[in-house]
Short mmCIF file of C-alpha atoms in Angstrom, two decimals:
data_model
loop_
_atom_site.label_atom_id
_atom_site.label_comp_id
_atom_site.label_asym_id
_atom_site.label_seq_id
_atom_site.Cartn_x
_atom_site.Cartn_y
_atom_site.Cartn_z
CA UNK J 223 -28.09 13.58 -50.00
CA UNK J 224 -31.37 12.76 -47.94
CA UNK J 225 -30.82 9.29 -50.22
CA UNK J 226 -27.38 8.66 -48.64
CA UNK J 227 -28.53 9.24 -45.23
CA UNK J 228 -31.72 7.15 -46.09
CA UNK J 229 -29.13 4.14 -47.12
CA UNK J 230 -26.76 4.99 -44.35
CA UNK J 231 -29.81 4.51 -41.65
CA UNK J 232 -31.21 1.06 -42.98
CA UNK J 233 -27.61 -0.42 -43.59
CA UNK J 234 -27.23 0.97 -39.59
CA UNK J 235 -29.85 -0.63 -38.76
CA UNK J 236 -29.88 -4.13 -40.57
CA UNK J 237 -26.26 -4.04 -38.99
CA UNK J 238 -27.97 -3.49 -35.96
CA UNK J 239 -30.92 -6.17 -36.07
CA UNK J 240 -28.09 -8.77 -37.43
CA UNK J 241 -26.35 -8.36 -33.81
CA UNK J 242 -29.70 -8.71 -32.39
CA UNK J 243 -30.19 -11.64 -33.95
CA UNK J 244 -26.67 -13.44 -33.35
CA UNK J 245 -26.95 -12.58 -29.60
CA UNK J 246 -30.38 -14.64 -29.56
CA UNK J 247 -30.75 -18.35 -29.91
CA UNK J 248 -31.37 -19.98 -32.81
CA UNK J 249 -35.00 -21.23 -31.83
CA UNK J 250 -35.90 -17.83 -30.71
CA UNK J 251 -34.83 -15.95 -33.96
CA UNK J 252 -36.91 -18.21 -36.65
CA UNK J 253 -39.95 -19.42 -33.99
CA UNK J 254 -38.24 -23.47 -33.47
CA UNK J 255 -38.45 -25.46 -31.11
CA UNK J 256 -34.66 -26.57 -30.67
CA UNK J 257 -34.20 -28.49 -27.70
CA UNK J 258 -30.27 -27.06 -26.76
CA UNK J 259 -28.06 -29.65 -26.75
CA UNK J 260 -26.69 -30.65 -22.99
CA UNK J 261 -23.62 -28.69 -22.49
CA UNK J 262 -20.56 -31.09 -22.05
CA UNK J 263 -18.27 -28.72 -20.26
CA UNK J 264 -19.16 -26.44 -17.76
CA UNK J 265 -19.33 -22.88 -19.75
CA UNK J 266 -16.67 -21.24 -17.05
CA UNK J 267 -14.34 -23.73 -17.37
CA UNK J 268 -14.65 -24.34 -21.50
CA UNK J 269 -13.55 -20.25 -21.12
CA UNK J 270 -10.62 -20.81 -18.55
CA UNK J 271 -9.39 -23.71 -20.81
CA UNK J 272 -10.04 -22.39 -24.32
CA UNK J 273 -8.10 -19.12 -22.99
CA UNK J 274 -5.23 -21.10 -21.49
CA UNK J 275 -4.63 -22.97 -24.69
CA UNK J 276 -4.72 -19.97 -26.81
CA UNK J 277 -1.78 -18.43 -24.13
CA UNK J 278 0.16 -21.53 -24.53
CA UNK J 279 0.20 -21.30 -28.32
CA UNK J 280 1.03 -17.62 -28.07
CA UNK J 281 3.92 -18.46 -25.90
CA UNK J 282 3.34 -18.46 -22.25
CA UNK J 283 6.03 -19.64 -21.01
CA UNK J 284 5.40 -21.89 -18.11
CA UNK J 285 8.10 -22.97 -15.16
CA UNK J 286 9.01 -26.80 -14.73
CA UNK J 287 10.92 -26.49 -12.07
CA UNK J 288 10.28 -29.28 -9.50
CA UNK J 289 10.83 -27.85 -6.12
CA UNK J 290 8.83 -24.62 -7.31
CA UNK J 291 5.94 -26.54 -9.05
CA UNK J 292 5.90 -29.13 -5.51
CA UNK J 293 5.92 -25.88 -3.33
CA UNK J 294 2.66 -23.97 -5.73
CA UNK J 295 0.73 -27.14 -6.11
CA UNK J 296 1.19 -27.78 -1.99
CA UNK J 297 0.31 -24.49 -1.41
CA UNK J 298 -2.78 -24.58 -3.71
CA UNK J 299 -4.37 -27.90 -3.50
CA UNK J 300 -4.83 -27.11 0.09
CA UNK J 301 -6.54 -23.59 -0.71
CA UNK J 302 -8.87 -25.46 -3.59
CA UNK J 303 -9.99 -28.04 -1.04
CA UNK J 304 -11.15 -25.32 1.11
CA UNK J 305 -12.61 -23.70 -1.19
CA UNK J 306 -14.46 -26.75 -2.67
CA UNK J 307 -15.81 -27.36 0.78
CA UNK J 308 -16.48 -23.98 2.68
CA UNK J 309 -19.00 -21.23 1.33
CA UNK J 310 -17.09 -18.16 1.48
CA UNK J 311 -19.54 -15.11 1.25
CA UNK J 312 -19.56 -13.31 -1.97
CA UNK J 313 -19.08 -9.24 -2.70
CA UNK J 314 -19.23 -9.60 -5.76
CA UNK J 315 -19.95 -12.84 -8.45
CA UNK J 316 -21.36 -15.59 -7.10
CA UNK J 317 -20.69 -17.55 -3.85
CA UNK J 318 -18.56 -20.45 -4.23
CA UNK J 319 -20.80 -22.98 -5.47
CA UNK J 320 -20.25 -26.21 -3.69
CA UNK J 321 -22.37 -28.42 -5.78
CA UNK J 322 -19.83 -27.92 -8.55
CA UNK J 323 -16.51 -28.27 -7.51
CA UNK J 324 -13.86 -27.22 -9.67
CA UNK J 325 -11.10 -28.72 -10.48
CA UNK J 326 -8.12 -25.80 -9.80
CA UNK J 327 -4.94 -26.02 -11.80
CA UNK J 328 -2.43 -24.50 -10.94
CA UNK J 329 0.67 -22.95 -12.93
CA UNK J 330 4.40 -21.10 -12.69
CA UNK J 331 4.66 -18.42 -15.60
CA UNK J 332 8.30 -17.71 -16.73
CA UNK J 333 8.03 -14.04 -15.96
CA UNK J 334 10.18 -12.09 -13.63
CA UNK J 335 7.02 -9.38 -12.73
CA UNK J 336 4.99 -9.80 -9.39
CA UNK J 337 2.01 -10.79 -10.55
CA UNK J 338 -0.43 -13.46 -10.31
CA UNK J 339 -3.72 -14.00 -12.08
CA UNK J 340 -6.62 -16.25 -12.36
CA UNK J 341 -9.14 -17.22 -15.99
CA UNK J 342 -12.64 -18.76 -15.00
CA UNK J 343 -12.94 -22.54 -14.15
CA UNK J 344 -10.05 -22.47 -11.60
CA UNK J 345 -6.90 -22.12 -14.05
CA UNK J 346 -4.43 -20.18 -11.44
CA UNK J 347 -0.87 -18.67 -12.30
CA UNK J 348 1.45 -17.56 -10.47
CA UNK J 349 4.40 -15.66 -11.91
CA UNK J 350 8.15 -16.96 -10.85
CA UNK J 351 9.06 -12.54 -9.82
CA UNK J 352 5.99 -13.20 -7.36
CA UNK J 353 8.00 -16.65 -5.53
CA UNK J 354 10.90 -14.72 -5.03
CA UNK J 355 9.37 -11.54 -3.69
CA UNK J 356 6.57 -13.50 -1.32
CA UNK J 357 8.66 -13.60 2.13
CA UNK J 358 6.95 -16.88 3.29
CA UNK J 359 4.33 -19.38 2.35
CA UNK J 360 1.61 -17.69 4.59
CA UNK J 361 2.61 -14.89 2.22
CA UNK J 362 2.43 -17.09 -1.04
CA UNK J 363 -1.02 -18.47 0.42
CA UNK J 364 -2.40 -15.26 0.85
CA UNK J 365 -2.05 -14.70 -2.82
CA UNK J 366 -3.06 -17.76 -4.09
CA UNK J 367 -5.71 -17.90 -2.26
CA UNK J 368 -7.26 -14.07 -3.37
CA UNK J 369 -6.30 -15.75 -7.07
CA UNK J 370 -8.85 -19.38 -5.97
CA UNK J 371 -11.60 -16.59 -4.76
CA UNK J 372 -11.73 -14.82 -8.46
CA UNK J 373 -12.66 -18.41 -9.41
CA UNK J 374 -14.58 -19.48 -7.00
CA UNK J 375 -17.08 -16.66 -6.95
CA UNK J 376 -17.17 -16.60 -11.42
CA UNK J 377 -15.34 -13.31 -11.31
CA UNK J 378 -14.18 -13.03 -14.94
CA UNK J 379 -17.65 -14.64 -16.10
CA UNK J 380 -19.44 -11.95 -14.55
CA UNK J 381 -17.08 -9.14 -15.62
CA UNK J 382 -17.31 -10.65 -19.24
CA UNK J 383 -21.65 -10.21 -18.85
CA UNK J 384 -21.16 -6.85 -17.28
CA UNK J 385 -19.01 -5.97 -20.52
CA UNK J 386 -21.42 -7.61 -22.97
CA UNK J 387 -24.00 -5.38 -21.31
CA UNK J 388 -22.27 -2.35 -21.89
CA UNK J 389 -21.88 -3.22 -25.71
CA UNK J 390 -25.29 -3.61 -26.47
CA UNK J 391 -25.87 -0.11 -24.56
CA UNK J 392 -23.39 1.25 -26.79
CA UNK J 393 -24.87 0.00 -29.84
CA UNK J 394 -28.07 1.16 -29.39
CA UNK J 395 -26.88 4.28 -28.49
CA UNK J 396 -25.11 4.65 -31.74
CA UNK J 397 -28.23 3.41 -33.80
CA UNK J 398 -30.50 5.94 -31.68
CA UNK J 399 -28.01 8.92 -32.67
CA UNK J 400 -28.50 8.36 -36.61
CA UNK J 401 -31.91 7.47 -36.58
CA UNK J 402 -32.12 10.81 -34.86
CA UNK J 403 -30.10 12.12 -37.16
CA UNK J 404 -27.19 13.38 -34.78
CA UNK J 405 -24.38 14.62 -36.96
CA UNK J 406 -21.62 12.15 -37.60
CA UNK J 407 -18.77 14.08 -35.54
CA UNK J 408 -21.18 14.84 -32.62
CA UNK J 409 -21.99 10.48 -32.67
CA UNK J 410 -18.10 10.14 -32.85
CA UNK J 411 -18.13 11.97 -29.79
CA UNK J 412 -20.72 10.41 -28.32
CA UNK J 413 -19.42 7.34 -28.52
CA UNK J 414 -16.04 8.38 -26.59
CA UNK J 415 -17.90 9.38 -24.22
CA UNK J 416 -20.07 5.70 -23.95
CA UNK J 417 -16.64 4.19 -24.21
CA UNK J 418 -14.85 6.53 -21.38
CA UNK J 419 -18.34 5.43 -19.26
CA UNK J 420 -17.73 1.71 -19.70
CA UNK J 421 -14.25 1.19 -19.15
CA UNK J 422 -15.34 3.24 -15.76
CA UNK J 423 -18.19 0.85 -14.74
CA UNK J 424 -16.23 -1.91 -15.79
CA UNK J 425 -12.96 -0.88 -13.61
CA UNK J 426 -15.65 0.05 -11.01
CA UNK J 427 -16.36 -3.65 -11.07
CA UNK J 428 -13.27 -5.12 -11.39
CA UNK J 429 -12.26 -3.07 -8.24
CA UNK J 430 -15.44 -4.47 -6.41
CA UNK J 431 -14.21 -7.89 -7.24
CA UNK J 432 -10.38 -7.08 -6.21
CA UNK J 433 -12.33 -6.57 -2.87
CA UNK J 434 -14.19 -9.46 -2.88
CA UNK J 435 -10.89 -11.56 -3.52
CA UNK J 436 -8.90 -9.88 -1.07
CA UNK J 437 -11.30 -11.15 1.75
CA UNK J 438 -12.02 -14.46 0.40
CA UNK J 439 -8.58 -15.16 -0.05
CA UNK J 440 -7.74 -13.89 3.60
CA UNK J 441 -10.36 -16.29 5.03
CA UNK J 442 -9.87 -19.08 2.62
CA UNK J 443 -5.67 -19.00 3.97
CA UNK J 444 -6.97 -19.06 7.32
CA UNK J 445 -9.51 -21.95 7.11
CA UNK J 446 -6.59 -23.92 5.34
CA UNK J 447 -3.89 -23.80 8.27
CA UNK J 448 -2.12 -20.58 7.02
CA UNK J 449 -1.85 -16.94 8.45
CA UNK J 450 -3.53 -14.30 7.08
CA UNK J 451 -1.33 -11.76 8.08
CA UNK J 452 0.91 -12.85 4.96
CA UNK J 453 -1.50 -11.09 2.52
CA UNK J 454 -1.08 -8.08 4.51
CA UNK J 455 2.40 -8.06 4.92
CA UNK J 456 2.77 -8.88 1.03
CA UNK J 457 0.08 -5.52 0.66
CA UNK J 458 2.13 -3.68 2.83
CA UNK J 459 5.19 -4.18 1.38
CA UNK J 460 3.77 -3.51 -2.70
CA UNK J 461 2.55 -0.32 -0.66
CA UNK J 462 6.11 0.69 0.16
CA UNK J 463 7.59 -0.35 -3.32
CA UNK J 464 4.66 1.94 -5.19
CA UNK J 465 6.11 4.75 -2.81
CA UNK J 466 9.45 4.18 -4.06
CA UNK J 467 8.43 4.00 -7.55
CA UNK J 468 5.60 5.55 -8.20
CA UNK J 469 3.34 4.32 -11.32
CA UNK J 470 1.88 7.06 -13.39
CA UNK J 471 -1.74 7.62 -11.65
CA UNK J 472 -4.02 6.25 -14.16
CA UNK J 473 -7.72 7.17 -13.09
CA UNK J 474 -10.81 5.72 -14.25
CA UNK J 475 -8.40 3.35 -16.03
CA UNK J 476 -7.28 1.94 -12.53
CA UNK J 477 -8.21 -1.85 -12.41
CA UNK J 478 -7.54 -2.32 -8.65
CA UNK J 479 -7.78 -0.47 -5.59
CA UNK J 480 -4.46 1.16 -4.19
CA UNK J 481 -2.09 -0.93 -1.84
CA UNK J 482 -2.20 1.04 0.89
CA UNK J 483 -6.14 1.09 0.78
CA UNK J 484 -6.57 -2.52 0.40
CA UNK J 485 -4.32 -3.12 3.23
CA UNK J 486 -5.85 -1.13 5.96
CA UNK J 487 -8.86 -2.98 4.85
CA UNK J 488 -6.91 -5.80 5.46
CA UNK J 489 -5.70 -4.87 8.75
CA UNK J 490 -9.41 -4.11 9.75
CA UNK J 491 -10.87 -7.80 8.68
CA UNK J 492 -7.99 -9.38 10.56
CA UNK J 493 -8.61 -7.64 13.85
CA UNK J 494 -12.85 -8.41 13.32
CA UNK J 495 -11.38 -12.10 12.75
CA UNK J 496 -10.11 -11.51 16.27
CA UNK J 497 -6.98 -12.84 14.92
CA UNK J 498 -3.37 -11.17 16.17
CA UNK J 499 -1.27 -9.03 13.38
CA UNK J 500 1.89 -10.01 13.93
CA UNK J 501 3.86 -9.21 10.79
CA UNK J 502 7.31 -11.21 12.00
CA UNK J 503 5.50 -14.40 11.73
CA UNK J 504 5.02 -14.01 7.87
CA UNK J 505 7.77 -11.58 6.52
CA UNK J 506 11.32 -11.44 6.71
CA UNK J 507 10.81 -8.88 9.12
CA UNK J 508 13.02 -8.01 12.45
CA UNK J 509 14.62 -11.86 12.36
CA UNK J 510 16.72 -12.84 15.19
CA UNK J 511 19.49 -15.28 14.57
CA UNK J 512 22.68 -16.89 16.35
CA UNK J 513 26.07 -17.77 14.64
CA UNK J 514 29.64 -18.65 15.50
CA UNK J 515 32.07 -16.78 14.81
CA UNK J 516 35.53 -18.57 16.47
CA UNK J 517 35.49 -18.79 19.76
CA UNK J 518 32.29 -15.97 20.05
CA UNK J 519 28.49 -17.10 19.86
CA UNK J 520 26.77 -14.02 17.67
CA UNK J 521 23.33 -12.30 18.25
CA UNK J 522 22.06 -11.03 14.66
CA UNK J 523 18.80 -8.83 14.65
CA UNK J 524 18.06 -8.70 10.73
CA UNK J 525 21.71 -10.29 9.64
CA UNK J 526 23.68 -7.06 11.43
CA UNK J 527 25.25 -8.00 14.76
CA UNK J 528 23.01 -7.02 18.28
CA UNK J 529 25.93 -7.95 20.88
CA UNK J 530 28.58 -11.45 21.15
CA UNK J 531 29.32 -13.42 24.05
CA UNK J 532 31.85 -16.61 24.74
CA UNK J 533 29.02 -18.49 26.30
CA UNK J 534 26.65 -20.27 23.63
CA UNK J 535 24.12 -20.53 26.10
CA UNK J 536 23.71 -17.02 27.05
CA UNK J 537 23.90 -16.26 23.01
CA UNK J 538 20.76 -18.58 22.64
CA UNK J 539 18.45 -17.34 25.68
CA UNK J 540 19.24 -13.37 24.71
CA UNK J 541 18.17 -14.12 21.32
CA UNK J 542 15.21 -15.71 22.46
CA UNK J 543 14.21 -12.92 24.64
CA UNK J 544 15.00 -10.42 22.15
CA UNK J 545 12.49 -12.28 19.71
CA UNK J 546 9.78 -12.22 22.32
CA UNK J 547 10.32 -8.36 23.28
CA UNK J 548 10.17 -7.89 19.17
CA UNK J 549 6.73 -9.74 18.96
CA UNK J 550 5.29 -6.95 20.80
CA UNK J 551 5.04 -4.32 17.81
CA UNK J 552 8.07 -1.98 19.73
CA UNK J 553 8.61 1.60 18.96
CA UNK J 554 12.02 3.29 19.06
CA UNK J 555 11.05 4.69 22.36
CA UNK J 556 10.24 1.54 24.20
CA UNK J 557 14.38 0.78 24.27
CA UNK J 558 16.54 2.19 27.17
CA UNK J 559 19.52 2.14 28.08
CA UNK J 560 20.37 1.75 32.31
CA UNK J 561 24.04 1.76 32.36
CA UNK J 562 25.45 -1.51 30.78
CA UNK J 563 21.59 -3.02 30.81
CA UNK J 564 19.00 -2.73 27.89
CA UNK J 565 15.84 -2.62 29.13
CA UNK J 566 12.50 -2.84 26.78
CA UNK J 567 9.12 -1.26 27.67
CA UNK J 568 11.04 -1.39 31.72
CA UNK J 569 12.02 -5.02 31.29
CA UNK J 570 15.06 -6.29 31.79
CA UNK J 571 16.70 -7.87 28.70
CA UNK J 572 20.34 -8.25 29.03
CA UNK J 573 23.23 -6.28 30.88
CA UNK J 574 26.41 -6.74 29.04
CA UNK J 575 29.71 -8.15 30.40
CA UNK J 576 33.44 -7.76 30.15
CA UNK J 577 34.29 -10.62 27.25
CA UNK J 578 31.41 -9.63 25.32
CA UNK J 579 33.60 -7.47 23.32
CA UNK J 580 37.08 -5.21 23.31
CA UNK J 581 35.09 -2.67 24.60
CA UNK J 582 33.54 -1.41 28.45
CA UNK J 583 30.29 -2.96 29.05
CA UNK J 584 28.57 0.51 29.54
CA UNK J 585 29.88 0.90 25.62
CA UNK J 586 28.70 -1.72 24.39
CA UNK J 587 25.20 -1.31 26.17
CA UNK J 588 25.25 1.55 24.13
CA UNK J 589 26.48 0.58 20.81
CA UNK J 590 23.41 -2.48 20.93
CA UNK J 591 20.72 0.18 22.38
CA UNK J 592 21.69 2.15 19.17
CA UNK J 593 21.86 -0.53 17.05
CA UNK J 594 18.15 -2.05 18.46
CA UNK J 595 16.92 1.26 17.92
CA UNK J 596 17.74 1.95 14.66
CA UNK J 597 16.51 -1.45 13.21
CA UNK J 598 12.96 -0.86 14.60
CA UNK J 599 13.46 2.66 13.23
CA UNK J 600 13.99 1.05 9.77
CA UNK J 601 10.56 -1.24 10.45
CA UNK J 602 8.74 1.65 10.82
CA UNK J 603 9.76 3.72 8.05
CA UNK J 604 9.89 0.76 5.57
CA UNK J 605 8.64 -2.14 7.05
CA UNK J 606 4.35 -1.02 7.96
CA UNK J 607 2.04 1.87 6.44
#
């Protein structure tokens, strides 16, 4: 028996010192003098390319569509420029490094999920589900540009070291427990517990660098012409959704931090920005709109009708008062009613006429007061935190 465990501990071992010796370089392990040959690729990019090749041949689908693939690469090249030019302080990683420019690609995966995701050297995707559930390119931007800052700052390179770490730490942990004799169910458990501890740190990172890529990618939309407040509306609105359908809470195994944290964050390195949150501008959001209908000009307040008049004119400057009341973040209580008038925050809007319906103006005052009311009602519940 001793024999066995005498065996067991030098195979252990030589196992051990082999990994030891594959992790070092060549010259180091047998005492040359190798000069290493001049890399030809940078090693983050070789990764990022290597990986999207092997994705390709396992299937990724990717979208060819031209009108998407014009609107991403817009969207993007004018991130990556930024990005290429502007140091953007780092979290986590590495600040962008400017003296190595990289050259971002960017891609449309046939996939109906929201997702987007980012490999090292500056390959981006974006998922086709994500296009159709960002609300505007400010939105979109926002995204990509959280996507550019994993890049940028060597996210996934520095994850993959952090990892590598962790390895070795478990190894020699193993090796230390049967040297030491530990018996072989207690080194089982051991090792649980080593791999519970890792996939911690490591998601403790990964959240770190979520962070990080949230306010890169907030500053980097800025800097290129866009509005930030489209990566918090976008938060926001994932926020909601997870309310509505709850994912199973997953604990240490949680990779990012929760919507709803990420964008208060958000809303607190807008307002330090000194920049105005005004969530209309970027989502589909409280939208005022004219149409004809016959012989009537229509007011719409998110496609359902706020009043009708005969005279196009009156139509147009209502609706453009109404959208200037609206920019001021209203609550329900901010809307009265003073007879046939509306009044907002005790400002005159509009007073409603005979020929703006079949009905008395007082009753229609009414009927739009309600109808205001309950569509900022709706914003609040739905539409912010």
């Amino acid at each position: 028996m001793k024999r066995k465990v005498a065996l067991l501990i030098q195979h252990k071992a030589a196992l051990f010192a082999t990994a030891l010796c594959l992790a070092l370089p060549t010259a180091w392990v047998y005492g040359q003098e190798k000069k290493p040959a001049l890399p030809l690729e940078d090693p983050e990019v070789k990764m990022g390319r290597e990986a999207h090749e092997e994705m390709i041949k396992s299937g990724l689908k990717l979208v060819s569509d031209p009108a998407l693939v014009k609107r991403v690469e817009t969207i993007g090249q004018k991130l990556a420029a930024l990005a290429n030019q502007t140091p953007i302080p780092a979290l986590y990683g590495t600040e962008n490094k400017l003296t190595r420019p990289l050259n971002y690609r960017f891609f449309i995966v046939d996939d109906p999920d929201t997702n987007a995701f980012a490999l090292p050297g500056g390959f981006v995707y974006v998922n086709k589900g994500l296009l159709k559930y960002t609300q505007s390119d400010d939105e979109l931007a926002g995204v990509m540009g959280h996507e550019i800052i994993h890049a940028a700052h060597s996210h996934g390179a520095k994850l993959q070291r952090e990892q590598s770490k962790l390895n070795t730490q478990m190894a020699v942990a193993a090796l230390g427990a049967i040297l030491a004799k530990v018996p072989m169910q207690d080194t089982g458990n051991l090792l649980t517990g080593f791999q519970l501890l890792a996939i911690q740190k490591v998601n403790g990172y990964g959240q770190t660098a979520e962070k990080d890529a949230d306010q890169g990618g907030i500053i980097l939309a800025q800097k290129a012409g866009f509005n930030p407040v489209g990566m918090l509306t976008f938060m926001e609105r994932l926020a909601r959704d997870q309310r509505s359908h709850p994912d199973v809470e997953m604990g240490i195994f949680r990779t990012h931090p929760p919507e709803k944290v990420r964008a208060v964050a958000m809303i607190a390195q807008i307002s330090q920005m000194g920049l105005p949150i005004n969530r209309r501008s970027t989502a589909s959001i409280l939208k005022v709109t004219t149409r004809v209908d016959g012989s009537m000009t229509e007011v719409l307040l998110d496609g359902k009708l706020f009043l009708r008049t005969v005279k196009p004119e009156r139509a147009k400057e209502i609706a453009t008062a109404l959208d200037k009341a609206l920019d001021q973040e209203l609550q329900v209580y901010d809307v009265r009613k003073q007879g046939s008038a509306i009044q907002i925050r005790g400002e005159h809007l509009v007073t409603l006429e005979t020929g703006d319906g079949t009905l008395a103006p007082d009753k229609l005052a009414d009927d739009a007061c309600k109808m205001l009311r309950l569509s900022l009602y709706r914003y609040v519940l739905n539409g912010t935190l």
